[in-house]
Amino acid sequence: MKPLLYTFRRCPYAIRARIAIRVSGIEVDMQEVKLRDKPAELLACSPKGTVPVLQLTDGWVIDESLDIMLWALSINDPEQWLDHPNGLSDKAMALITQNDGPFKKALDYYKYAVRFPEHSEQYYREQAEFHLLDLDARLRQGDYLMGNRLTFPDMAIFPFIRQFANVDKDWFYASQYTRLIQWLDARISSGLFTAVMQK
Ligand SMILES: N[C@@H](CCC(=O)N[C@@H](CS)C(=O)NCC(=O)O)C(=O)O
């Protein structure tokens, strides 16, 4: 028996969970979920109804993507993505919190701008740009978000920048965030990303 991951292919939270599981080498079964028709087994083990959810063989459930990443890497972290003996440094966590909190909120308004006609798409995009500016400035110091090698924040954050870029690719690829573009393209063209996106 293997752990079971409930996942949704395009979901940025699920993508980062699959990436960490994959790099850790832990074998799991995966069940692709329809968000509009979630299986009863998923809701029984995690009533909040989001993916990803990992059900371990002893029945333990992990239903937050960051916790799934930390679980996998605490078992095996071959590329040393964790940057602290207890897991993640405060600096790494702060950057991820900025991504998952205010940036993701702005991204959702931008992505679904037609549902929020009080403001234009451009307005919502501008609300998200503080994060792009921060990431791009970091990437001007080196090739990765924290330090000189790829670590947890790179992998936890890039699926959301991919989602942002996909809203208006022409705008993103013509933008001033040239280091961010290079970094995103490097993550997207990696074997790891390709592997976890296979249908
Ligand atoms: N904080 C959660 C958020 C996960 C999340 O919001 N996933 C979205 C899909 S990208 C979801 O399941 N939404 C529920 C729905 O659309 O019904 C995590 O990090 O795992």
PDB file of N, CA and C and ligand atoms in Angstrom, residues 8 10-14 16 35-36 38 48-52 63-66 68 100 104 160 163, ligand 1:
ATOM      1  N   PHE A   8      -4.996  17.900  -8.419  1.00  0.00           N
ATOM      2  CA  PHE A   8      -5.625  18.491  -9.604  1.00  0.00           C
ATOM      3  C   PHE A   8      -4.468  19.023 -10.441  1.00  0.00           C
ATOM      4  N   ARG A  10      -3.574  21.150 -12.798  1.00  0.00           N
ATOM      5  CA  ARG A  10      -3.136  22.527 -13.029  1.00  0.00           C
ATOM      6  C   ARG A  10      -3.038  23.369 -11.764  1.00  0.00           C
ATOM      7  N   CYS A  11      -3.476  22.848 -10.650  1.00  0.00           N
ATOM      8  CA  CYS A  11      -3.512  23.631  -9.403  1.00  0.00           C
ATOM      9  C   CYS A  11      -2.079  23.904  -8.914  1.00  0.00           C
ATOM     10  N   PRO A  12      -1.735  25.166  -8.684  1.00  0.00           N
ATOM     11  CA  PRO A  12      -0.358  25.469  -8.262  1.00  0.00           C
ATOM     12  C   PRO A  12       0.013  24.845  -6.919  1.00  0.00           C
ATOM     13  N   TYR A  13      -0.983  24.721  -6.030  1.00  0.00           N
ATOM     14  CA  TYR A  13      -0.699  24.086  -4.739  1.00  0.00           C
ATOM     15  C   TYR A  13      -0.388  22.600  -4.945  1.00  0.00           C
ATOM     16  N   ALA A  14      -1.173  21.976  -5.814  1.00  0.00           N
ATOM     17  CA  ALA A  14      -0.966  20.544  -6.071  1.00  0.00           C
ATOM     18  C   ALA A  14       0.347  20.318  -6.828  1.00  0.00           C
ATOM     19  N   ARG A  16       3.108  22.031  -6.553  1.00  0.00           N
ATOM     20  CA  ARG A  16       4.283  22.065  -5.669  1.00  0.00           C
ATOM     21  C   ARG A  16       4.347  20.847  -4.760  1.00  0.00           C
ATOM     22  N   LEU A  35     -12.733  19.359  -9.488  1.00  0.00           N
ATOM     23  CA  LEU A  35     -13.031  20.272  -8.376  1.00  0.00           C
ATOM     24  C   LEU A  35     -14.535  20.454  -8.189  1.00  0.00           C
ATOM     25  N   ARG A  36     -15.288  20.302  -9.285  1.00  0.00           N
ATOM     26  CA  ARG A  36     -16.742  20.487  -9.172  1.00  0.00           C
ATOM     27  C   ARG A  36     -17.460  19.237  -8.703  1.00  0.00           C
ATOM     28  N   LYS A  38     -16.076  16.604  -6.224  1.00  0.00           N
ATOM     29  CA  LYS A  38     -15.026  15.986  -5.405  1.00  0.00           C
ATOM     30  C   LYS A  38     -15.504  14.650  -4.855  1.00  0.00           C
ATOM     31  N   LYS A  48     -12.570  20.301   4.326  1.00  0.00           N
ATOM     32  CA  LYS A  48     -12.440  21.657   3.769  1.00  0.00           C
ATOM     33  C   LYS A  48     -12.445  21.644   2.243  1.00  0.00           C
ATOM     34  N   GLY A  49     -12.227  20.487   1.650  1.00  0.00           N
ATOM     35  CA  GLY A  49     -12.491  20.341   0.225  1.00  0.00           C
ATOM     36  C   GLY A  49     -11.520  21.035  -0.705  1.00  0.00           C
ATOM     37  N   THR A  50     -10.247  21.156  -0.295  1.00  0.00           N
ATOM     38  CA  THR A  50      -9.241  21.664  -1.232  1.00  0.00           C
ATOM     39  C   THR A  50      -8.288  20.533  -1.585  1.00  0.00           C
ATOM     40  N   VAL A  51      -7.616  20.696  -2.708  1.00  0.00           N
ATOM     41  CA  VAL A  51      -6.523  19.795  -3.061  1.00  0.00           C
ATOM     42  C   VAL A  51      -5.236  20.627  -3.052  1.00  0.00           C
ATOM     43  N   PRO A  52      -4.106  20.019  -2.805  1.00  0.00           N
ATOM     44  CA  PRO A  52      -3.854  18.591  -2.640  1.00  0.00           C
ATOM     45  C   PRO A  52      -4.164  18.098  -1.227  1.00  0.00           C
ATOM     46  N   ASP A  63      -3.429  17.984   4.620  1.00  0.00           N
ATOM     47  CA  ASP A  63      -4.265  18.660   3.611  1.00  0.00           C
ATOM     48  C   ASP A  63      -3.857  20.104   3.353  1.00  0.00           C
ATOM     49  N   GLU A  64      -2.584  20.393   3.535  1.00  0.00           N
ATOM     50  CA  GLU A  64      -2.033  21.686   3.134  1.00  0.00           C
ATOM     51  C   GLU A  64      -0.788  21.404   2.298  1.00  0.00           C
ATOM     52  N   SER A  65      -0.692  22.079   1.151  1.00  0.00           N
ATOM     53  CA  SER A  65       0.400  21.760   0.221  1.00  0.00           C
ATOM     54  C   SER A  65       1.783  21.958   0.842  1.00  0.00           C
ATOM     55  N   LEU A  66       1.954  23.022   1.638  1.00  0.00           N
ATOM     56  CA  LEU A  66       3.283  23.235   2.234  1.00  0.00           C
ATOM     57  C   LEU A  66       3.622  22.106   3.198  1.00  0.00           C
ATOM     58  N   ILE A  68       2.580  19.059   2.963  1.00  0.00           N
ATOM     59  CA  ILE A  68       2.910  17.870   2.166  1.00  0.00           C
ATOM     60  C   ILE A  68       4.361  17.965   1.687  1.00  0.00           C
ATOM     61  N   ASP A 100       1.670  33.244  -0.906  1.00  0.00           N
ATOM     62  CA  ASP A 100       0.405  32.536  -0.698  1.00  0.00           C
ATOM     63  C   ASP A 100      -0.699  33.466  -0.199  1.00  0.00           C
ATOM     64  N   LYS A 104      -1.315  35.836  -3.946  1.00  0.00           N
ATOM     65  CA  LYS A 104      -2.321  34.903  -4.489  1.00  0.00           C
ATOM     66  C   LYS A 104      -3.703  35.568  -4.542  1.00  0.00           C
ATOM     67  N   PHE A 160       2.840  29.526  -8.940  1.00  0.00           N
ATOM     68  CA  PHE A 160       1.936  30.684  -8.868  1.00  0.00           C
ATOM     69  C   PHE A 160       2.356  31.766  -9.869  1.00  0.00           C
ATOM     70  N   GLN A 163       1.075  30.641 -13.091  1.00  0.00           N
ATOM     71  CA  GLN A 163      -0.359  30.931 -13.221  1.00  0.00           C
ATOM     72  C   GLN A 163      -0.557  32.417 -13.566  1.00  0.00           C
TER      73      GLN A 163
HETATM   74  N1  LIG B   1      -4.000  26.261   1.433  1.00  0.00           N
HETATM   75  C1  LIG B   1      -4.317  25.173   0.543  1.00  0.00           C
HETATM   76  C2  LIG B   1      -4.989  25.744  -0.684  1.00  0.00           C
HETATM   77  C3  LIG B   1      -5.321  24.697  -1.738  1.00  0.00           C
HETATM   78  C4  LIG B   1      -6.346  25.224  -2.755  1.00  0.00           C
HETATM   79  O1  LIG B   1      -6.977  26.273  -2.548  1.00  0.00           O
HETATM   80  N2  LIG B   1      -6.550  24.463  -3.842  1.00  0.00           N
HETATM   81  C5  LIG B   1      -7.600  24.825  -4.774  1.00  0.00           C
HETATM   82  C6  LIG B   1      -7.293  24.348  -6.189  1.00  0.00           C
HETATM   83  S1  LIG B   1      -5.952  25.230  -6.913  1.00  0.00           S
HETATM   84  C7  LIG B   1      -8.873  24.112  -4.366  1.00  0.00           C
HETATM   85  O2  LIG B   1      -8.844  22.953  -4.045  1.00  0.00           O
HETATM   86  N3  LIG B   1      -9.997  24.827  -4.374  1.00  0.00           N
HETATM   87  C8  LIG B   1     -11.259  24.252  -4.016  1.00  0.00           C
HETATM   88  C9  LIG B   1     -12.278  24.372  -5.094  1.00  0.00           C
HETATM   89  O3  LIG B   1     -12.009  25.001  -6.126  1.00  0.00           O
HETATM   90  O4  LIG B   1     -13.351  23.789  -4.910  1.00  0.00           O
HETATM   91  C10 LIG B   1      -3.046  24.397   0.223  1.00  0.00           C
HETATM   92  O5  LIG B   1      -1.954  25.010   0.269  1.00  0.00           O
HETATM   93  O6  LIG B   1      -3.094  23.180  -0.015  1.00  0.00           O
END
